[in-house]
Coordinates of C-alpha atoms in Angstrom, one line a residue:
X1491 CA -26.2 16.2 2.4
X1492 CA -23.3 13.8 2.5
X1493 CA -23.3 11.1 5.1
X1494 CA -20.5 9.9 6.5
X1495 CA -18.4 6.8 5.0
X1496 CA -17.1 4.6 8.0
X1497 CA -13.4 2.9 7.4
X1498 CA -13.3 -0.1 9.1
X1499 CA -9.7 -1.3 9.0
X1500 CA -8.8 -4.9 8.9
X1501 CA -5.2 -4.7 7.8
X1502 CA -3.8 -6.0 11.1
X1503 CA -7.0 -8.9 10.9
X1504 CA -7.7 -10.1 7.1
X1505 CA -4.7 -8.7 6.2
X1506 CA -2.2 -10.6 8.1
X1507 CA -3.7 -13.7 7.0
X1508 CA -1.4 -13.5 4.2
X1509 CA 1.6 -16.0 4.2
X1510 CA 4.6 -14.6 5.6
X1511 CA 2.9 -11.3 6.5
X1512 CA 2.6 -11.8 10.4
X1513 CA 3.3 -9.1 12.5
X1514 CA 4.6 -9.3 16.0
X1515 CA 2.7 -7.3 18.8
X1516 CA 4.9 -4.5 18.8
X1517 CA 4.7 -4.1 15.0
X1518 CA 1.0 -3.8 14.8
X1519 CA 1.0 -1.5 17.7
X1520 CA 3.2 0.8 15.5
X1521 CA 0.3 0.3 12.6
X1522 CA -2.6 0.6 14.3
X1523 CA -1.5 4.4 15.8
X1524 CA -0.8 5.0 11.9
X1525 CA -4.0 3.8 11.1
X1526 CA -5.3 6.0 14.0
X1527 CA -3.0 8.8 12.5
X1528 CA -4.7 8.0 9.1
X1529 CA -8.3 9.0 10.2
X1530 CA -9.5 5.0 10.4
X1531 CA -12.8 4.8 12.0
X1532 CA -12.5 1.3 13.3
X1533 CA -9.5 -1.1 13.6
X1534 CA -10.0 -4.7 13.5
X1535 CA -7.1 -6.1 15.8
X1536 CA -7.3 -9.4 15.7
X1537 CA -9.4 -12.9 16.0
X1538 CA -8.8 -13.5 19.9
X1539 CA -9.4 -17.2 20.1
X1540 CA -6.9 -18.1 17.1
X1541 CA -3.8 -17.8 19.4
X1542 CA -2.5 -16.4 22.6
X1543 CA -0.5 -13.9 20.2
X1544 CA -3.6 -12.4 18.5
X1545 CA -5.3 -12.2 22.0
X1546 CA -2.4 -10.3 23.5
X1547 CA -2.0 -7.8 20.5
X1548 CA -6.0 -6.8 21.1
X1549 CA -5.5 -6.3 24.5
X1550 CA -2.6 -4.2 23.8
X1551 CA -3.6 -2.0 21.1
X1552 CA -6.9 -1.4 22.8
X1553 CA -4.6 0.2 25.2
X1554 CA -2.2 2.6 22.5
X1555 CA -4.8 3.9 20.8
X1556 CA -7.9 6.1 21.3
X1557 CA -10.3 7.6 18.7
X1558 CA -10.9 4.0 16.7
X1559 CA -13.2 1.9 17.9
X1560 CA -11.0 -1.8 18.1
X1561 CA -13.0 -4.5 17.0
X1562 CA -12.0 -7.9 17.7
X1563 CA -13.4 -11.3 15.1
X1564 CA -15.0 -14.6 16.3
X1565 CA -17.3 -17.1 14.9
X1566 CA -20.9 -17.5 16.4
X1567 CA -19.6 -19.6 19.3
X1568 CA -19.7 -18.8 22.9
X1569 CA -16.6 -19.1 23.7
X1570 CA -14.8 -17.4 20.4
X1571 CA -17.5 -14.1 21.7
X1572 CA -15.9 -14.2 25.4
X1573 CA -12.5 -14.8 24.5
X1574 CA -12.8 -11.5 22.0
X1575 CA -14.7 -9.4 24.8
X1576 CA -11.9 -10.1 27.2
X1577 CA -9.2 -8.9 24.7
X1578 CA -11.5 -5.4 24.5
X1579 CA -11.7 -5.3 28.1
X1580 CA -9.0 -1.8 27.9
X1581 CA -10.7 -1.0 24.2
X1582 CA -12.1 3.0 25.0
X1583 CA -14.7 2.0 22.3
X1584 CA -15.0 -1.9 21.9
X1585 CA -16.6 -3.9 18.9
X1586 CA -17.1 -7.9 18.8
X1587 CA -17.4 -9.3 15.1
X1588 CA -19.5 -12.5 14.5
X1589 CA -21.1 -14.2 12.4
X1590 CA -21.9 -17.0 10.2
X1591 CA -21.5 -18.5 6.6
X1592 CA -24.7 -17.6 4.5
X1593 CA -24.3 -19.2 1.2
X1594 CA -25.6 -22.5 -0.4
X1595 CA -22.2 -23.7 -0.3
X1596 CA -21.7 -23.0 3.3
X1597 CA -24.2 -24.1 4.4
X1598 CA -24.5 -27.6 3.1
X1599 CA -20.4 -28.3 2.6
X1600 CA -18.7 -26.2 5.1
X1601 CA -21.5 -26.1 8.5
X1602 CA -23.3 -29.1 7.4
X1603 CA -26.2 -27.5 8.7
X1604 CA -29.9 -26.2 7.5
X1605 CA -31.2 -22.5 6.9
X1606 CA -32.9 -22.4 9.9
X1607 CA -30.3 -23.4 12.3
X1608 CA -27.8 -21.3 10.4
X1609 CA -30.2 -18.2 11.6
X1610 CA -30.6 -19.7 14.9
X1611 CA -26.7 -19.5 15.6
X1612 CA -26.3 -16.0 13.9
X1613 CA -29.2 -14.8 16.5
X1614 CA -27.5 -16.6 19.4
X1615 CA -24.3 -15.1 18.8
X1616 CA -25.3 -11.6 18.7
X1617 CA -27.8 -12.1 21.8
X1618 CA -24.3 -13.2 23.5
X1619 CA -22.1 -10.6 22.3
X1620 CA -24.6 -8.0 23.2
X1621 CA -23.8 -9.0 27.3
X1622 CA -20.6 -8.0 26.7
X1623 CA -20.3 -5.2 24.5
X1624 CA -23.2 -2.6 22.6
X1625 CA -21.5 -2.5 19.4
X1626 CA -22.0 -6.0 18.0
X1627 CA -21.2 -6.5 14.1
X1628 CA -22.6 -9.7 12.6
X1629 CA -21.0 -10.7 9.3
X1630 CA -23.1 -12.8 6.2
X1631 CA -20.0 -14.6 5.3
X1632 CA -20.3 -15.8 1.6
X1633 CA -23.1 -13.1 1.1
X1634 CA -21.8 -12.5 -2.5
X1635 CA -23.1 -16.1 -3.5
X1636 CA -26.3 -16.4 -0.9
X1637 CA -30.0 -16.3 -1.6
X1638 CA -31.4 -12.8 -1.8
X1639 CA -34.7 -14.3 0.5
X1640 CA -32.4 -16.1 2.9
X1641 CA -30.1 -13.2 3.4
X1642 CA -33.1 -10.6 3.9
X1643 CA -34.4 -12.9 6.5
X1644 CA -31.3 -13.6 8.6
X1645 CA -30.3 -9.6 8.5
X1646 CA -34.0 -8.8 9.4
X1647 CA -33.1 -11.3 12.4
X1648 CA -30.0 -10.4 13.6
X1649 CA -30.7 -6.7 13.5
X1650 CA -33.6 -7.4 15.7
X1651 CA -31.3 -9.3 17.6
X1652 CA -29.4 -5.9 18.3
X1653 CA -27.0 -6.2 15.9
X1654 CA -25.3 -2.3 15.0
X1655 CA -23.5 -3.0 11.7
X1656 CA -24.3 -5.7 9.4
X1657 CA -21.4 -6.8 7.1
X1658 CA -21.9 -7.8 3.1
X1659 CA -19.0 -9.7 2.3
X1660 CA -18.1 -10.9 -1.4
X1661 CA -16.0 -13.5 0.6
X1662 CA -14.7 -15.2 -2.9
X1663 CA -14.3 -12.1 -4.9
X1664 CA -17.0 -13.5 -7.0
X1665 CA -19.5 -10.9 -7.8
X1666 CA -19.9 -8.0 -10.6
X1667 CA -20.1 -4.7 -9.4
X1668 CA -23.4 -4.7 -10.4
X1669 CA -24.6 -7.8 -8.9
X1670 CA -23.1 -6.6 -5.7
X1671 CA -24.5 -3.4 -6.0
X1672 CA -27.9 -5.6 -6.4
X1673 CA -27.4 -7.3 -3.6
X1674 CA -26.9 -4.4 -1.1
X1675 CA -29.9 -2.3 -3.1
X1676 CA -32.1 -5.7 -2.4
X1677 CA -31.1 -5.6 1.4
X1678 CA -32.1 -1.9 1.6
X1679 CA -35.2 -2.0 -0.2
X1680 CA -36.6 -5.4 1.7
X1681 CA -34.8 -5.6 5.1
X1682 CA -38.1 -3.9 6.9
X1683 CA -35.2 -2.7 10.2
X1684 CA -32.6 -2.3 7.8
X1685 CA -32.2 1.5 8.9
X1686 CA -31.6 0.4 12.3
X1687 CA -27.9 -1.1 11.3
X1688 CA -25.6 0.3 9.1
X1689 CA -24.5 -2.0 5.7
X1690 CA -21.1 -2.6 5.3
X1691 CA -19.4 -3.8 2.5
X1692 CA -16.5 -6.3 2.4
X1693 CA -15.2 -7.5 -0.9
X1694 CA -12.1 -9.5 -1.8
X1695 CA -10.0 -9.4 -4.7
X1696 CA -10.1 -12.6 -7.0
X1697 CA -11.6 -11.4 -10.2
X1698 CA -9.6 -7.9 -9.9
X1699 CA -13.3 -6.3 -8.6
X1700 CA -12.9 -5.4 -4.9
X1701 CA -12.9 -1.8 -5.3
X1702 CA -15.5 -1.6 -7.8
X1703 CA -17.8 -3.7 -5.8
X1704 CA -17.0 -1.6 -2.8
X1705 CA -18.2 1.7 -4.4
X1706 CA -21.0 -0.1 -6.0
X1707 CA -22.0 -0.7 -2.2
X1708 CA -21.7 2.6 -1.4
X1709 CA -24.0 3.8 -4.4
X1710 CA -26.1 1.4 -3.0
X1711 CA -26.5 2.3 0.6
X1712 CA -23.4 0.7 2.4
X1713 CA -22.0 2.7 5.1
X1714 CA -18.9 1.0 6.2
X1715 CA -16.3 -0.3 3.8
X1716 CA -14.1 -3.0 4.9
X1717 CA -10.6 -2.2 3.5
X1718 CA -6.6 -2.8 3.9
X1719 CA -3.7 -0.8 3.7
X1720 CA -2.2 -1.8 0.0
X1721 CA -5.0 -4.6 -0.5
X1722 CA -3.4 -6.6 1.0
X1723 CA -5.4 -10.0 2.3
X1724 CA -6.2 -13.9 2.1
X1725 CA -5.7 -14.8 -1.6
X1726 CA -5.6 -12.4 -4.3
X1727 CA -6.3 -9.2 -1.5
X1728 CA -8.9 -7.3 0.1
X1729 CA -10.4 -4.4 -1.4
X1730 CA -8.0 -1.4 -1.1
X1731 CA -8.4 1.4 1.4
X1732 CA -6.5 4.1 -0.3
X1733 CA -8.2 3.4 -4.1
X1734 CA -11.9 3.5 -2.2
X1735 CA -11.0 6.6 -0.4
X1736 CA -9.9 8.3 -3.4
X1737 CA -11.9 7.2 -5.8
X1738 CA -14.7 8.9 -3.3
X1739 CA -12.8 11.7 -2.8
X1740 CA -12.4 12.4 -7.0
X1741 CA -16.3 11.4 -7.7
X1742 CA -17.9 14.1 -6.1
X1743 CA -21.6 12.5 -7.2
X1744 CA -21.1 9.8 -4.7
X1745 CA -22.6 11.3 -1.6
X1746 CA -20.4 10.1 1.2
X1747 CA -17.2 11.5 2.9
X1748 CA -14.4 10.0 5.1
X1749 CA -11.9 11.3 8.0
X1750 CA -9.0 9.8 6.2
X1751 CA -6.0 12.4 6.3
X1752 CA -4.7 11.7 2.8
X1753 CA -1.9 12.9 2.6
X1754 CA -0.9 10.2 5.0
X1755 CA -1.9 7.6 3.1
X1756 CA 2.1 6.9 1.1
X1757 CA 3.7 7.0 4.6
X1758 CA 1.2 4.2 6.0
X1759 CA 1.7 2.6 2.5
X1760 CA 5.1 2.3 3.0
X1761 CA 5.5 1.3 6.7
X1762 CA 3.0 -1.4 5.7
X1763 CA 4.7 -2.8 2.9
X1764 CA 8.2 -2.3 5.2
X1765 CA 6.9 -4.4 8.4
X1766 CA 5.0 -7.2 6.5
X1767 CA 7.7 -7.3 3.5
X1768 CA 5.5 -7.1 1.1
X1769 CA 6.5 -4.9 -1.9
X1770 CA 3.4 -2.7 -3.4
X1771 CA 3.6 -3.4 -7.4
X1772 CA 4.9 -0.5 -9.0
X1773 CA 1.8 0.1 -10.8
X1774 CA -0.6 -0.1 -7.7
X1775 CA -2.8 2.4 -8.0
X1776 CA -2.2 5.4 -6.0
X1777 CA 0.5 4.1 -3.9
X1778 CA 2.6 2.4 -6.6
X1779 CA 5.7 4.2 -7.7
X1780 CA 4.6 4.2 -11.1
X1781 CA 1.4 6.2 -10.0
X1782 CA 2.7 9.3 -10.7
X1783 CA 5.4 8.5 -13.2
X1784 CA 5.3 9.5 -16.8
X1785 CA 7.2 8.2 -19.3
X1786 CA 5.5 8.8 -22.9
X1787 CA 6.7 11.9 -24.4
X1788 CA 2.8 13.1 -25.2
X1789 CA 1.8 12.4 -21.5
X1790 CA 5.0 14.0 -20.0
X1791 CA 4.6 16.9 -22.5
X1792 CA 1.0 17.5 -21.5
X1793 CA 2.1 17.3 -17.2
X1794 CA 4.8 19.6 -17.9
X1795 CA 2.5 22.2 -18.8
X1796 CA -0.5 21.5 -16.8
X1797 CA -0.8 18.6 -14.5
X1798 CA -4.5 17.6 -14.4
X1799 CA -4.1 16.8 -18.6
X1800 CA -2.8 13.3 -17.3
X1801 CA -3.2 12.8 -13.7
X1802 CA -6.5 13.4 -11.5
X1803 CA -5.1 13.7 -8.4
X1804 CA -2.2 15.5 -7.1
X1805 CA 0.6 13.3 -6.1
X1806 CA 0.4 15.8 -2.8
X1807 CA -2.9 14.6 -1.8
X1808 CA -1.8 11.6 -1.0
X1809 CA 1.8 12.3 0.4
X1810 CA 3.5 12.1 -3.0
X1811 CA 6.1 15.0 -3.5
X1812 CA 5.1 15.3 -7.0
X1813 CA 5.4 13.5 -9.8
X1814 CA 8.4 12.1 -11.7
X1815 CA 9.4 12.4 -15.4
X1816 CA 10.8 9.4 -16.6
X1817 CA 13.6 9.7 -19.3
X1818 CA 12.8 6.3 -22.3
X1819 CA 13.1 6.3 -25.5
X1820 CA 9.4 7.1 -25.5
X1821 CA 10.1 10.6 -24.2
X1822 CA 10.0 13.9 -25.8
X1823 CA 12.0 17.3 -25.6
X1824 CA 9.6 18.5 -22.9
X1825 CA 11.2 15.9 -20.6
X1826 CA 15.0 16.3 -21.8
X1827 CA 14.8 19.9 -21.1
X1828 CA 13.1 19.2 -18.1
X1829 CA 15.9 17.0 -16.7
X1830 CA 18.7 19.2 -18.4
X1831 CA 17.0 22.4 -16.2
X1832 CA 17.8 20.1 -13.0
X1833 CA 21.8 19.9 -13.9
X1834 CA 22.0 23.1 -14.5
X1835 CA 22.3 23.0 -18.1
X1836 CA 19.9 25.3 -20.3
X1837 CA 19.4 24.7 -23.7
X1838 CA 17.5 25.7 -26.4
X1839 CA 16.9 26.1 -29.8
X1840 CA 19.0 23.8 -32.2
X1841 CA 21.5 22.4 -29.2
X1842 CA 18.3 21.1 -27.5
X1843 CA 17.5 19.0 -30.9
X1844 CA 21.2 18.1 -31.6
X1845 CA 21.2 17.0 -27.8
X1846 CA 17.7 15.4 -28.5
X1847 CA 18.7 13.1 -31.4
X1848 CA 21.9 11.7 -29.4
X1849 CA 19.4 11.0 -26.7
X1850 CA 16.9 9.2 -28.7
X1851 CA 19.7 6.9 -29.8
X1852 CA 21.0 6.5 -26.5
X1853 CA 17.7 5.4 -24.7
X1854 CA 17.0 3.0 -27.3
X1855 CA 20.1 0.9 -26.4
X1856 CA 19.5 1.5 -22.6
X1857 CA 16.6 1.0 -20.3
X1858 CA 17.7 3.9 -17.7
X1859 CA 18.8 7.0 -18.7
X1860 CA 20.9 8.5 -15.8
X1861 CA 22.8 11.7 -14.9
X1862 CA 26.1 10.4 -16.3
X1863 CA 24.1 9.8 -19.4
X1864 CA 23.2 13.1 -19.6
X1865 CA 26.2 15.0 -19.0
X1866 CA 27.8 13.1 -21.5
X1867 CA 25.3 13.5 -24.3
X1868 CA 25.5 17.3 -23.4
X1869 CA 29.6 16.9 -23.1
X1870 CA 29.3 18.8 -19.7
X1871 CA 32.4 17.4 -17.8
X1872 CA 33.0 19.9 -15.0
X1873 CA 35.2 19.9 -12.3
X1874 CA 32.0 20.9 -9.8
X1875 CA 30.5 17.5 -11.2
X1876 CA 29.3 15.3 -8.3
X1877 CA 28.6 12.1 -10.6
X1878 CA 30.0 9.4 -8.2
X1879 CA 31.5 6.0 -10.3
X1880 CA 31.7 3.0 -8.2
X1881 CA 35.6 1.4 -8.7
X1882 CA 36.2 -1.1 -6.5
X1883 CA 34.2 -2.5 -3.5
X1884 CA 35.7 -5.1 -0.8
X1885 CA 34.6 -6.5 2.2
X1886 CA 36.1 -9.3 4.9
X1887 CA 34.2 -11.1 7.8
X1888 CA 36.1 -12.1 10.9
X1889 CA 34.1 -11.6 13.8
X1890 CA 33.2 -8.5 12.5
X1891 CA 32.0 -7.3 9.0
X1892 CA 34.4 -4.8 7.4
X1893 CA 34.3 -3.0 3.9
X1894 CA 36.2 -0.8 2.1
X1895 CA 35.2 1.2 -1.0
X1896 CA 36.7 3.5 -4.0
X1897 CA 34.6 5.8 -5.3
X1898 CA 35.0 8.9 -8.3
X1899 CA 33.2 11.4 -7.7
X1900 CA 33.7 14.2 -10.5
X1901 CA 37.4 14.1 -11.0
X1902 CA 38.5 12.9 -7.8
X1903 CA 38.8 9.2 -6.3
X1904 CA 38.0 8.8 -2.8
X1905 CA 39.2 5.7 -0.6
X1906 CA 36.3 4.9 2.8
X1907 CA 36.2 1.9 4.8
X1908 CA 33.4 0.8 7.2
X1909 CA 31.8 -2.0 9.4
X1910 CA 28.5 -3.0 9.8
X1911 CA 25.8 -5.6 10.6
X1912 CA 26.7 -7.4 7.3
X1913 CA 28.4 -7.0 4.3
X1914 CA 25.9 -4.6 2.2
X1915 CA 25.2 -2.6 5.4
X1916 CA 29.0 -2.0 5.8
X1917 CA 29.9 -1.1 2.2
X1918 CA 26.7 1.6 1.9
X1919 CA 28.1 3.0 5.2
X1920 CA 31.3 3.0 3.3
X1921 CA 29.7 5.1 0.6
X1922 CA 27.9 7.5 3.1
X1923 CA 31.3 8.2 5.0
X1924 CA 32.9 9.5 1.1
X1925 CA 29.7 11.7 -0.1
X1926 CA 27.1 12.4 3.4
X1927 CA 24.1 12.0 0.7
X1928 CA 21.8 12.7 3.7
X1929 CA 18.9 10.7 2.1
X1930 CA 16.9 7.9 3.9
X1931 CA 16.9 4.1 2.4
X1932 CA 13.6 3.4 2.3
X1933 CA 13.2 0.5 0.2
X1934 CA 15.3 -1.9 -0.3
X1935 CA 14.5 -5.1 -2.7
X1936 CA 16.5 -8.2 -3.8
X1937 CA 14.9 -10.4 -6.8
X1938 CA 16.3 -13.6 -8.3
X1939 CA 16.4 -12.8 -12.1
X1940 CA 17.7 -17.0 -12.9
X1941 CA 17.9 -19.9 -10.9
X1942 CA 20.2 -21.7 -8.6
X1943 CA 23.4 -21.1 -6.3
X1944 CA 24.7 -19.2 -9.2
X1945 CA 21.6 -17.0 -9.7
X1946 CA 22.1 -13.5 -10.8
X1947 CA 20.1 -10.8 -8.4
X1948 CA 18.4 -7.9 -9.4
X1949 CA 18.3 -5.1 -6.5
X1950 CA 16.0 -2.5 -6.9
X1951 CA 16.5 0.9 -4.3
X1952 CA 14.7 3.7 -2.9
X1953 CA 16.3 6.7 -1.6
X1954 CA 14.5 9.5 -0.4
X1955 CA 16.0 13.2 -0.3
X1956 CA 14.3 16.3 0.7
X1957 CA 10.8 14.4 0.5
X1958 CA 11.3 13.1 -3.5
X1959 CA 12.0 9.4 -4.0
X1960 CA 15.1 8.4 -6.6
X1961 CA 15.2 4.8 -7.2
X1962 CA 18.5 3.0 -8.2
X1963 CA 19.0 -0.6 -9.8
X1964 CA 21.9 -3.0 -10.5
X1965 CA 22.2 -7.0 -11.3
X1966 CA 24.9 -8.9 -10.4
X1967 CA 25.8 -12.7 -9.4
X1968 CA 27.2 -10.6 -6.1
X1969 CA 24.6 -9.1 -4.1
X1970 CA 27.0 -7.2 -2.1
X1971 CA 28.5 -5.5 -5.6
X1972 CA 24.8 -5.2 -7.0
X1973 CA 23.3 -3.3 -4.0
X1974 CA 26.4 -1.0 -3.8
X1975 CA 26.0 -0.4 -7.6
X1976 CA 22.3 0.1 -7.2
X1977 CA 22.6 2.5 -4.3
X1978 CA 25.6 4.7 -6.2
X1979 CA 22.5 5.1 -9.0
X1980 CA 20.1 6.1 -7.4
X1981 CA 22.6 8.8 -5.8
X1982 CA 23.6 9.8 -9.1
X1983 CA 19.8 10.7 -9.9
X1984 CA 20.3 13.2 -7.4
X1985 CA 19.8 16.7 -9.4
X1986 CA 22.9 18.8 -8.5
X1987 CA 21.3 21.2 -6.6
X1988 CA 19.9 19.1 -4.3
X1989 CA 23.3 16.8 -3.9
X1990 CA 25.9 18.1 -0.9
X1991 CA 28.8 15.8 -1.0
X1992 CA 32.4 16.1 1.8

């Protein structure tokens, strides 16, 4: 029998503490019902005492959402544990998290303070949180680099104490997979009440091991897993909810299941990443837009004709569309063909070779092989041709923001103007009003490829159509031209027969 795997969210707690990631209370209102959405057994909303902002966004999440229980942080002090039950007071299911450093280090450098007290406190604090709420968490802090004795005896004692979850951390990322795996296997074995609480892991980042050391918890007994949205977190990141879930959900030995609704899991990637602006790295795994990209001709030959040769999961298990077939110098006629299908164009037999060698000389001169590409190597210049060349772009600010654009799109040139909020907002909207792409922006990124006043920017796009992502990219010492030239790209990746233009 499998038992169930509790997802304790701290995205909007641990996660937040990352520099220039802070979320207003609106904003993590809008996360935590995706997180509730998601299938997240527990949301941790905050650390109360910190700031009258962190109070106020408990108080009012406890009120938007219902199936998670909302856990709020303190330390083991008094009036941290009030402060956090009166943010729960509207909390359907409430959850106070205290607790205490554990290690050496802690101990002596950080509390100043002796084994003994250090258990005294941890016991005081859940005694207290236990007037206020049932569902009392006490975390080991540091646990990754404690004393196996010491942190036996002060779980034995806090669980006595009433504590309902007892939380592992690896607070510095230190520990092997193994050794963490120990350490939960010791608490199990020795902890004489350990089956009155349920072991949960919490593991950062800093040697690249968070998600290993979370599973090897959950081999070990851990019930709970402490994750974020993306990994995000203090440092190098927490351990990652979406790689723990379906690294669980591919290993069907390990005997635990979730609620998470998967195929959610890109959306709630995305609206992360959006309100914290923080970009995922492409190759993140599971969310990253290289995930389920192939560019090596083997590997794309070998998806093409059955996807689980190279990928073990389905991009739609996790709220991918499917999986994209990148055109390099690396790729092979399986891919060529396979793009040459989407424009309409079939070929076979020697044309597809011919075709083939002018690509292979092509793509190693250029890093992205488009549509325009294409139809030229295939000399496929047709009047029903919706490639779209930007000509000219200009744009004028007094009082308002005005822009005017030429486009080409197939054979004819096509003159738009528009205002916006700014100058890039009014040139796209420029664009939109000449071919109605009907596609969403959904990522939008600006990166300094130099240095100073003069810099040259690299923007990178997202565009999503009919549920599949195209991604454009341009560079240029104007930002307005650059994102106007990456936007007409990623339109251009647009097969044909998903493109309606005027």
């Amino acid at each position: 029998m499998s038992d169930k795997l509790w997802i304790f969210d701290t995205t909007l707690r641990d996660g937040e503490q990352v520099p220039g990631c802070q979320l207003n209370t609106q904003e993590k209102i809008v996360v935590a019902q995706a997180l509730e959405a998601l299938g997240v057994d527990i949301i941790e909303a905050g650390f109360p005492i910190s700031s009258p902002g962190d109070f106020n966004s408990v108080v009012e999440i406890s009120k938007a959402v219902s199936n998670p229980i909302i856990c709020a942080l303190s330390r083991a002090v008094e009036k941290d544990i009030e402060v956090a039950a009166a943010a729960l007071k509207y909390a359907k299911k409430g959850r106070i998290h205290t607790g205490i450093g554990v290690s050496p280090y802690h101990i002596q450098f950080k509390l100043r303070s002796t084994p003994d007290d250090i258990i005294a406190r941890g016991v005081a604090a859940v005694k207290f949180a236990k007037r206020f709420v049932e569902d009392v968490e006490f975390y080991a802090e540091d646990a990754g680099r404690s004393e196996p004795d010491f942190l036996c005896k002060i779980i034995e004692e806090v669980i006595k104490a009433g504590a309902t979850v007892v939380n592992i951390p690896d607070t510095t990322g230190y520990c092997l997979p193994e050794q963490y795996g120990a350490i939960i296997a010791n608490l199990k074995n020795n902890v004489p009440n350990i089956d009155k609480a349920i072991i949960a892991t919490h593991c950062h980042n800093d040697l690249g091991m968070a998600t290993a050391n979370t599973i090897a918890g959950v081999q070990h007994g851990a019930r709970q897993v402490e994750v974020t949205i993306n990994g995000i977190g203090e440092r190098a990141g927490n351990t990652s909810m979406e790689e723990v879930v379906m690294a669980i959900k591919c290993h069907k030995t390990i005997p635990v299941y979730t609620n998470i609704v998967t195929p959610r899991i890109y959306q709630t990637s995305r609206l992360v990443s959006k309100l914290m602006n923080m970009p995922v790295q492409p190759n993140k795994a599971i969310v990253g837009r290289n995930a389920f990209a192939h560019s090596s001709g083997i590997h794309q030959d070998g998806v093409l004709k059955h996807r689980e040769n190279y990928e073990i999961i389905d991009p739609k298990e996790v709220g991918v569309e499917e999986s994209s077939i990148v055109l390099t110098a690396r790729s092979g006629r399986a891919a060529l063909k396979h793009h040459l299908d989407a424009l309409g164009v079939e070929l076979e037999g020697e044309e597809l070779r011919e075709v083939y060698e002018a690509f292979l000389l092509l793509a190693d001169s250029k890093r992205d092989i488009g549509r325009k590409d294409l139809l030229e190597l295939v000399g496929k210049y047709l009047d029903e041709s919706h490639f779209i060349e930007l000509e000219n772009v200009s744009y004028s600010s007094n009082g308002s923001v005005n822009a005017e654009v030429k486009l080409k799109v197939g054979n004819e040139s096509h003159v738009a103007a528009s205002s916006g909020v700014g100058p890039v907002d009014a040139v796209l909207k420029a664009i939109e009003k000449i071919v109605k792409p009907q596609v969403d922006l959904e990522e939008f990124l600006i990166q300094a490829i130099t240095h100073g006043s003069d810099d040259v920017a690299k923007v990178h796009m997202r565009l999503i159509k009919s549920d599949k992502p195209y991604y454009g990219f341009a560079s240029n010492k104007d930002i307005v031209l650059a994102s106007a030239q990456a936007f007409v790209d990623a339109l251009n990746k647009i097969p044909v027969k998903e493109y309606v233009t005027a």
